[in-house]
Amino acid sequence: MLEFTWKVFVQTGNIDTYLLFKELEKDHTDLPINPDDELAEFNFPIL
């Protein structure tokens, strides 16, 4: 999705598309690379 949004911005120069790209980029960096990494942050008791 990031690549597509960037390509649209480059072709159109639309500032709203650039702002969307930056928002998606910010959200993308907040996501864990591996879903198990997110669970590793919590201290769950082993049952």
JSON list of C-alpha atoms in Angstrom, two decimals:
[
{"chain": "A", "resi": 1, "resn": "MET", "atom": "CA", "xyz": [0.00, 0.00, 0.00]},
{"chain": "A", "resi": 2, "resn": "LEU", "atom": "CA", "xyz": [2.88, 2.35, 0.77]},
{"chain": "A", "resi": 3, "resn": "GLU", "atom": "CA", "xyz": [4.45, 1.82, -2.63]},
{"chain": "A", "resi": 4, "resn": "PHE", "atom": "CA", "xyz": [1.17, 2.44, -4.46]},
{"chain": "A", "resi": 5, "resn": "THR", "atom": "CA", "xyz": [0.48, 5.63, -2.50]},
{"chain": "A", "resi": 6, "resn": "TRP", "atom": "CA", "xyz": [4.00, 6.91, -3.18]},
{"chain": "A", "resi": 7, "resn": "LYS", "atom": "CA", "xyz": [3.67, 6.20, -6.91]},
{"chain": "A", "resi": 8, "resn": "VAL", "atom": "CA", "xyz": [0.36, 8.09, -7.04]},
{"chain": "A", "resi": 9, "resn": "PHE", "atom": "CA", "xyz": [1.98, 11.04, -5.26]},
{"chain": "A", "resi": 10, "resn": "VAL", "atom": "CA", "xyz": [4.97, 11.07, -7.62]},
{"chain": "A", "resi": 11, "resn": "GLN", "atom": "CA", "xyz": [2.70, 11.04, -10.66]},
{"chain": "A", "resi": 12, "resn": "THR", "atom": "CA", "xyz": [0.19, 13.61, -9.39]},
{"chain": "A", "resi": 13, "resn": "GLY", "atom": "CA", "xyz": [2.09, 15.77, -6.92]},
{"chain": "A", "resi": 14, "resn": "ASN", "atom": "CA", "xyz": [-1.08, 15.83, -4.81]},
{"chain": "A", "resi": 15, "resn": "ILE", "atom": "CA", "xyz": [-0.25, 16.96, -1.27]},
{"chain": "A", "resi": 16, "resn": "ASP", "atom": "CA", "xyz": [-3.17, 14.99, 0.20]},
{"chain": "A", "resi": 17, "resn": "THR", "atom": "CA", "xyz": [-1.70, 11.81, -1.28]},
{"chain": "A", "resi": 18, "resn": "TYR", "atom": "CA", "xyz": [1.66, 12.66, 0.29]},
{"chain": "A", "resi": 19, "resn": "LEU", "atom": "CA", "xyz": [0.04, 13.22, 3.67]},
{"chain": "A", "resi": 20, "resn": "LEU", "atom": "CA", "xyz": [-1.76, 9.89, 3.33]},
{"chain": "A", "resi": 21, "resn": "PHE", "atom": "CA", "xyz": [1.56, 8.24, 2.50]},
{"chain": "A", "resi": 22, "resn": "LYS", "atom": "CA", "xyz": [3.19, 9.73, 5.61]},
{"chain": "A", "resi": 23, "resn": "GLU", "atom": "CA", "xyz": [0.29, 8.58, 7.80]},
{"chain": "A", "resi": 24, "resn": "LEU", "atom": "CA", "xyz": [0.44, 5.05, 6.39]},
{"chain": "A", "resi": 25, "resn": "GLU", "atom": "CA", "xyz": [4.22, 5.05, 6.82]},
{"chain": "A", "resi": 26, "resn": "LYS", "atom": "CA", "xyz": [3.83, 6.08, 10.48]},
{"chain": "A", "resi": 27, "resn": "ASP", "atom": "CA", "xyz": [1.24, 3.36, 11.09]},
{"chain": "A", "resi": 28, "resn": "HIS", "atom": "CA", "xyz": [3.42, 0.82, 9.30]},
{"chain": "A", "resi": 29, "resn": "THR", "atom": "CA", "xyz": [6.40, 1.47, 11.60]},
{"chain": "A", "resi": 30, "resn": "ASP", "atom": "CA", "xyz": [4.19, 0.94, 14.67]},
{"chain": "A", "resi": 31, "resn": "LEU", "atom": "CA", "xyz": [3.36, -2.62, 13.64]},
{"chain": "A", "resi": 32, "resn": "PRO", "atom": "CA", "xyz": [5.50, -5.51, 14.88]},
{"chain": "A", "resi": 33, "resn": "ILE", "atom": "CA", "xyz": [7.40, -7.34, 12.14]},
{"chain": "A", "resi": 34, "resn": "ASN", "atom": "CA", "xyz": [6.49, -10.72, 13.59]},
{"chain": "A", "resi": 35, "resn": "PRO", "atom": "CA", "xyz": [3.06, -11.22, 15.27]},
{"chain": "A", "resi": 36, "resn": "ASP", "atom": "CA", "xyz": [4.77, -13.23, 18.01]},
{"chain": "A", "resi": 37, "resn": "ASP", "atom": "CA", "xyz": [6.90, -10.18, 18.89]},
{"chain": "A", "resi": 38, "resn": "GLU", "atom": "CA", "xyz": [3.78, -8.38, 20.05]},
{"chain": "A", "resi": 39, "resn": "LEU", "atom": "CA", "xyz": [2.90, -11.21, 22.41]},
{"chain": "A", "resi": 40, "resn": "ALA", "atom": "CA", "xyz": [6.46, -11.32, 23.72]},
{"chain": "A", "resi": 41, "resn": "GLU", "atom": "CA", "xyz": [6.01, -7.83, 25.17]},
{"chain": "A", "resi": 42, "resn": "PHE", "atom": "CA", "xyz": [3.49, -9.09, 27.70]},
{"chain": "A", "resi": 43, "resn": "ASN", "atom": "CA", "xyz": [4.27, -11.23, 30.70]},
{"chain": "A", "resi": 44, "resn": "PHE", "atom": "CA", "xyz": [1.74, -14.06, 30.44]},
{"chain": "A", "resi": 45, "resn": "PRO", "atom": "CA", "xyz": [1.83, -16.84, 33.02]},
{"chain": "A", "resi": 46, "resn": "ILE", "atom": "CA", "xyz": [2.50, -20.26, 31.52]},
{"chain": "A", "resi": 47, "resn": "LEU", "atom": "CA", "xyz": [-0.50, -22.52, 32.08]}
]
